[in-house]
Amino acid sequence: MMINKIHELQNYLNTLSASIMMPSNIIPAYDVAKANEALTIIVKDTELLFPIISQKLNHAKDYLFRFNINGTVNPNPVVVGQILGYLSIILENEQTKQSEEWKCIHPLILQSSQKLYSEGNYAEAAVNAFIEINARVKKLYKVKLPNETDIPDGVEAMNKVFSEKNTIVEICDRTTETGKNIHNGTRFMLVGAMSALRNPKSHSNDERATVTKEEAMRRLMFASLLMYKIDDAVKFSGITE
């Protein structure tokens, strides 16, 4: 959901409401096109979660403006009020839903990705989460090996820091088989994340386009799981970051 887009349209419609009492005001064609474009985007973005409201918005869009014989354009006050009401319902539901989703997200991922996500930059929000993981693991490498100048990156960093044999950071107690499995499994997840999810910008445009709102949130939740695993490792190993 492009919440910012909804806020922008709300602000415009509220401003438009003030001009309803002054019908002589001329609404520029650019403003009409911009409002219709915003409504079209919102209709498409809400059709799965809010199908009835999406249909009502799509219908209202065609009656938002009244085109006069003399070429002037006036807003339809009834439709302006209807659209504002529909937008308020969407925002209330979406903000409640998002507040629940974000409770599951690690604070460092919130910092790197929440603003981008709320602005509709889903691919960038997702990739930034894994860039943040990479940066944190590289920092752990430098904390543990301060004299090293060749700092590994990406897959290499995950494999070196959480290596099975020459381990730099212990994720958990590996004296048991369960502990060994948790350590190795976490490393494999981190390696996979670096390989598959950290840098979609280097992949095709089609692949980046598949990072929808829902897919981005799934990736953020996975990134948060990994970041919380790193928290566990930092605590278990007694590292001061």
mmCIF file of C-alpha atoms in Angstrom, residues 1-188:
data_model
loop_
_atom_site.group_PDB
_atom_site.id
_atom_site.type_symbol
_atom_site.label_atom_id
_atom_site.label_comp_id
_atom_site.label_asym_id
_atom_site.label_seq_id
_atom_site.Cartn_x
_atom_site.Cartn_y
_atom_site.Cartn_z
ATOM 1 C CA MET A 1 0.000 0.000 0.000
ATOM 2 C CA MET A 2 1.420 3.385 -0.991
ATOM 3 C CA ILE A 3 0.473 5.205 2.194
ATOM 4 C CA ASN A 4 2.353 8.320 1.123
ATOM 5 C CA LYS A 5 0.354 8.388 -2.108
ATOM 6 C CA ILE A 6 -2.874 8.220 -0.101
ATOM 7 C CA HIS A 7 -1.715 11.048 2.174
ATOM 8 C CA GLU A 8 -0.824 13.171 -0.858
ATOM 9 C CA LEU A 9 -4.240 12.612 -2.390
ATOM 10 C CA GLN A 10 -5.959 13.371 0.910
ATOM 11 C CA ASN A 11 -4.071 16.663 1.184
ATOM 12 C CA TYR A 12 -4.987 17.576 -2.373
ATOM 13 C CA LEU A 13 -8.671 16.744 -1.886
ATOM 14 C CA ASN A 14 -8.767 18.737 1.356
ATOM 15 C CA THR A 15 -7.311 21.700 -0.516
ATOM 16 C CA LEU A 16 -9.801 21.088 -3.295
ATOM 17 C CA SER A 17 -12.648 21.197 -0.781
ATOM 18 C CA ALA A 18 -11.757 24.784 0.012
ATOM 19 C CA SER A 19 -12.252 25.756 -3.635
ATOM 20 C CA ILE A 20 -15.720 24.243 -3.829
ATOM 21 C CA MET A 21 -17.183 27.432 -2.344
ATOM 22 C CA MET A 22 -15.426 29.396 -5.090
ATOM 23 C CA PRO A 23 -16.650 27.758 -8.308
ATOM 24 C CA SER A 24 -15.014 30.483 -10.386
ATOM 25 C CA ASN A 25 -11.602 29.026 -9.525
ATOM 26 C CA ILE A 26 -10.065 27.199 -12.464
ATOM 27 C CA ILE A 27 -8.607 23.770 -11.752
ATOM 28 C CA PRO A 28 -5.572 23.171 -13.992
ATOM 29 C CA ALA A 29 -5.680 20.145 -16.286
ATOM 30 C CA TYR A 30 -2.420 19.025 -14.671
ATOM 31 C CA ASP A 31 -4.101 18.762 -11.260
ATOM 32 C CA VAL A 32 -6.989 16.774 -12.734
ATOM 33 C CA ALA A 33 -4.574 14.335 -14.404
ATOM 34 C CA LYS A 34 -2.461 14.013 -11.245
ATOM 35 C CA ALA A 35 -5.498 13.255 -9.065
ATOM 36 C CA ASN A 36 -6.799 10.681 -11.548
ATOM 37 C CA GLU A 37 -3.372 9.052 -11.745
ATOM 38 C CA ALA A 38 -3.128 8.822 -7.939
ATOM 39 C CA LEU A 39 -6.610 7.316 -7.726
ATOM 40 C CA THR A 40 -5.805 4.773 -10.434
ATOM 41 C CA ILE A 41 -2.703 3.652 -8.510
ATOM 42 C CA ILE A 42 -4.605 3.405 -5.222
ATOM 43 C CA VAL A 43 -7.466 1.475 -6.869
ATOM 44 C CA LYS A 44 -5.020 -1.088 -8.238
ATOM 45 C CA ASP A 45 -3.103 -1.312 -4.968
ATOM 46 C CA THR A 46 -6.263 -1.933 -2.914
ATOM 47 C CA GLU A 47 -8.176 -4.311 -5.191
ATOM 48 C CA LEU A 48 -7.053 -7.474 -3.355
ATOM 49 C CA LEU A 49 -7.263 -6.339 0.275
ATOM 50 C CA PHE A 50 -10.187 -3.909 -0.063
ATOM 51 C CA PRO A 51 -12.109 -5.046 -3.186
ATOM 52 C CA ILE A 52 -15.375 -3.243 -2.410
ATOM 53 C CA ILE A 53 -13.690 0.046 -1.544
ATOM 54 C CA SER A 54 -11.449 -0.316 -4.580
ATOM 55 C CA GLN A 55 -14.526 -0.640 -6.800
ATOM 56 C CA LYS A 56 -16.165 2.365 -5.169
ATOM 57 C CA LEU A 57 -13.029 4.463 -5.612
ATOM 58 C CA ASN A 58 -12.782 3.440 -9.246
ATOM 59 C CA HIS A 59 -16.399 4.477 -9.792
ATOM 60 C CA ALA A 60 -15.991 7.756 -7.883
ATOM 61 C CA LYS A 61 -12.881 8.638 -9.894
ATOM 62 C CA ASP A 62 -15.006 9.173 -13.006
ATOM 63 C CA TYR A 63 -17.230 11.690 -11.206
ATOM 64 C CA LEU A 64 -14.677 13.616 -9.154
ATOM 65 C CA PHE A 65 -14.561 16.485 -11.628
ATOM 66 C CA ARG A 66 -17.323 18.190 -13.620
ATOM 67 C CA PHE A 67 -16.242 19.450 -17.014
ATOM 68 C CA ASN A 68 -18.213 22.514 -18.084
ATOM 69 C CA ILE A 69 -19.138 23.641 -21.568
ATOM 70 C CA ASN A 70 -16.901 26.699 -21.257
ATOM 71 C CA GLY A 71 -13.880 24.481 -20.608
ATOM 72 C CA THR A 72 -13.616 25.058 -16.863
ATOM 73 C CA VAL A 73 -13.455 22.198 -14.372
ATOM 74 C CA ASN A 74 -15.165 22.064 -10.975
ATOM 75 C CA PRO A 75 -14.839 19.431 -8.248
ATOM 76 C CA ASN A 76 -17.929 17.439 -7.310
ATOM 77 C CA PRO A 77 -18.308 18.115 -3.554
ATOM 78 C CA VAL A 78 -20.230 14.905 -2.875
ATOM 79 C CA VAL A 79 -17.603 12.750 -4.590
ATOM 80 C CA VAL A 80 -14.748 14.593 -2.848
ATOM 81 C CA GLY A 81 -16.310 13.697 0.507
ATOM 82 C CA GLN A 82 -16.897 10.079 -0.540
ATOM 83 C CA ILE A 83 -13.318 9.582 -1.670
ATOM 84 C CA LEU A 84 -11.925 11.145 1.504
ATOM 85 C CA GLY A 85 -14.061 8.749 3.538
ATOM 86 C CA TYR A 86 -12.864 5.701 1.580
ATOM 87 C CA LEU A 87 -9.224 6.774 1.922
ATOM 88 C CA SER A 88 -9.618 7.169 5.687
ATOM 89 C CA ILE A 89 -10.956 3.614 6.002
ATOM 90 C CA ILE A 90 -8.038 2.230 3.982
ATOM 91 C CA LEU A 91 -5.468 4.141 6.026
ATOM 92 C CA GLU A 92 -6.958 3.091 9.345
ATOM 93 C CA ASN A 93 -6.919 -0.587 8.378
ATOM 94 C CA GLU A 94 -3.510 -0.446 6.718
ATOM 95 C CA GLN A 95 -1.811 1.367 9.585
ATOM 96 C CA THR A 96 -3.240 -1.111 12.111
ATOM 97 C CA LYS A 97 -1.994 -4.012 10.008
ATOM 98 C CA GLN A 98 1.443 -2.504 9.473
ATOM 99 C CA SER A 99 1.900 -1.705 13.155
ATOM 100 C CA GLU A 100 1.413 -5.418 13.882
ATOM 101 C CA GLU A 101 3.811 -6.474 11.121
ATOM 102 C CA TRP A 102 6.545 -4.077 12.199
ATOM 103 C CA LYS A 103 6.483 -5.465 15.743
ATOM 104 C CA CYS A 104 8.170 -8.557 14.294
ATOM 105 C CA ILE A 105 10.935 -6.583 12.598
ATOM 106 C CA HIS A 106 14.381 -6.197 14.188
ATOM 107 C CA PRO A 107 15.251 -2.592 15.203
ATOM 108 C CA LEU A 108 18.216 -2.453 12.812
ATOM 109 C CA ILE A 109 15.983 -3.567 9.937
ATOM 110 C CA LEU A 110 13.416 -0.955 10.912
ATOM 111 C CA GLN A 111 16.141 1.645 10.691
ATOM 112 C CA SER A 112 17.348 0.512 7.281
ATOM 113 C CA SER A 113 14.072 -0.314 5.567
ATOM 114 C CA GLN A 114 10.856 0.968 7.155
ATOM 115 C CA LYS A 115 10.853 4.408 5.524
ATOM 116 C CA LEU A 116 11.634 2.967 2.084
ATOM 117 C CA TYR A 117 8.885 0.375 2.482
ATOM 118 C CA SER A 118 6.305 2.957 3.555
ATOM 119 C CA GLU A 119 7.192 5.021 0.477
ATOM 120 C CA GLY A 120 6.547 2.043 -1.797
ATOM 121 C CA ASN A 121 10.223 1.364 -2.577
ATOM 122 C CA TYR A 122 9.822 -2.344 -1.859
ATOM 123 C CA ALA A 123 12.842 -3.756 -3.700
ATOM 124 C CA GLU A 124 15.183 -1.209 -2.141
ATOM 125 C CA ALA A 125 13.705 -1.734 1.335
ATOM 126 C CA ALA A 126 14.291 -5.476 1.031
ATOM 127 C CA VAL A 127 17.841 -5.262 -0.267
ATOM 128 C CA ASN A 128 18.820 -2.684 2.373
ATOM 129 C CA ALA A 129 17.861 -5.147 5.094
ATOM 130 C CA PHE A 130 20.431 -7.659 3.850
ATOM 131 C CA ILE A 131 23.019 -4.947 3.275
ATOM 132 C CA GLU A 132 22.558 -4.115 6.964
ATOM 133 C CA ILE A 133 23.165 -7.763 7.909
ATOM 134 C CA ASN A 134 26.298 -7.849 5.790
ATOM 135 C CA ALA A 135 27.589 -4.641 7.395
ATOM 136 C CA ARG A 136 26.997 -5.991 10.897
ATOM 137 C CA VAL A 137 28.793 -9.282 10.250
ATOM 138 C CA LYS A 138 31.755 -7.404 8.751
ATOM 139 C CA LYS A 139 31.814 -5.256 11.882
ATOM 140 C CA LEU A 140 31.905 -8.393 14.054
ATOM 141 C CA TYR A 141 34.851 -9.636 11.988
ATOM 142 C CA LYS A 142 36.739 -6.410 12.666
ATOM 143 C CA VAL A 143 35.889 -6.499 16.371
ATOM 144 C CA LYS A 144 37.219 -10.039 16.716
ATOM 145 C CA LEU A 145 40.206 -9.561 14.395
ATOM 146 C CA PRO A 146 41.137 -5.883 14.751
ATOM 147 C CA ASN A 147 44.519 -6.278 13.071
ATOM 148 C CA GLU A 148 43.068 -7.774 9.887
ATOM 149 C CA THR A 149 42.997 -5.378 6.922
ATOM 150 C CA ASP A 150 41.385 -7.668 4.358
ATOM 151 C CA ILE A 151 37.739 -7.688 5.472
ATOM 152 C CA PRO A 152 35.616 -10.358 3.748
ATOM 153 C CA ASP A 153 32.264 -9.432 2.239
ATOM 154 C CA GLY A 154 28.955 -11.140 1.521
ATOM 155 C CA VAL A 155 29.051 -14.928 1.259
ATOM 156 C CA GLU A 156 32.735 -15.024 2.207
ATOM 157 C CA ALA A 157 32.080 -12.983 5.354
ATOM 158 C CA MET A 158 29.287 -15.309 6.498
ATOM 159 C CA ASN A 159 31.378 -18.401 5.859
ATOM 160 C CA LYS A 160 34.431 -17.030 7.653
ATOM 161 C CA VAL A 161 32.769 -15.455 10.682
ATOM 162 C CA PHE A 162 30.506 -18.443 11.346
ATOM 163 C CA SER A 163 32.837 -21.131 9.988
ATOM 164 C CA GLU A 164 32.330 -24.667 11.273
ATOM 165 C CA LYS A 165 36.033 -25.238 11.992
ATOM 166 C CA ASN A 166 37.855 -21.927 12.381
ATOM 167 C CA THR A 167 34.925 -20.153 13.955
ATOM 168 C CA ILE A 168 35.292 -16.435 14.665
ATOM 169 C CA VAL A 169 31.867 -15.963 16.285
ATOM 170 C CA GLU A 170 29.992 -18.782 18.002
ATOM 171 C CA ILE A 171 26.250 -18.690 17.509
ATOM 172 C CA CYS A 172 25.465 -21.116 20.322
ATOM 173 C CA ASP A 173 26.830 -23.985 22.403
ATOM 174 C CA ARG A 174 28.140 -26.503 19.886
ATOM 175 C CA THR A 175 29.015 -29.243 22.357
ATOM 176 C CA THR A 176 25.729 -30.941 21.448
ATOM 177 C CA GLU A 177 24.514 -32.170 18.077
ATOM 178 C CA THR A 178 21.592 -29.762 18.286
ATOM 179 C CA GLY A 179 23.973 -26.866 18.865
ATOM 180 C CA LYS A 180 26.090 -27.861 15.865
ATOM 181 C CA ASN A 181 22.985 -28.043 13.686
ATOM 182 C CA ILE A 182 21.772 -24.631 14.826
ATOM 183 C CA HIS A 183 25.175 -23.055 14.186
ATOM 184 C CA ASN A 184 25.607 -24.580 10.740
ATOM 185 C CA GLY A 185 21.980 -24.036 9.757
ATOM 186 C CA THR A 186 22.172 -20.359 10.666
ATOM 187 C CA ARG A 187 25.374 -19.955 8.661
ATOM 188 C CA PHE A 188 23.739 -21.610 5.653
#
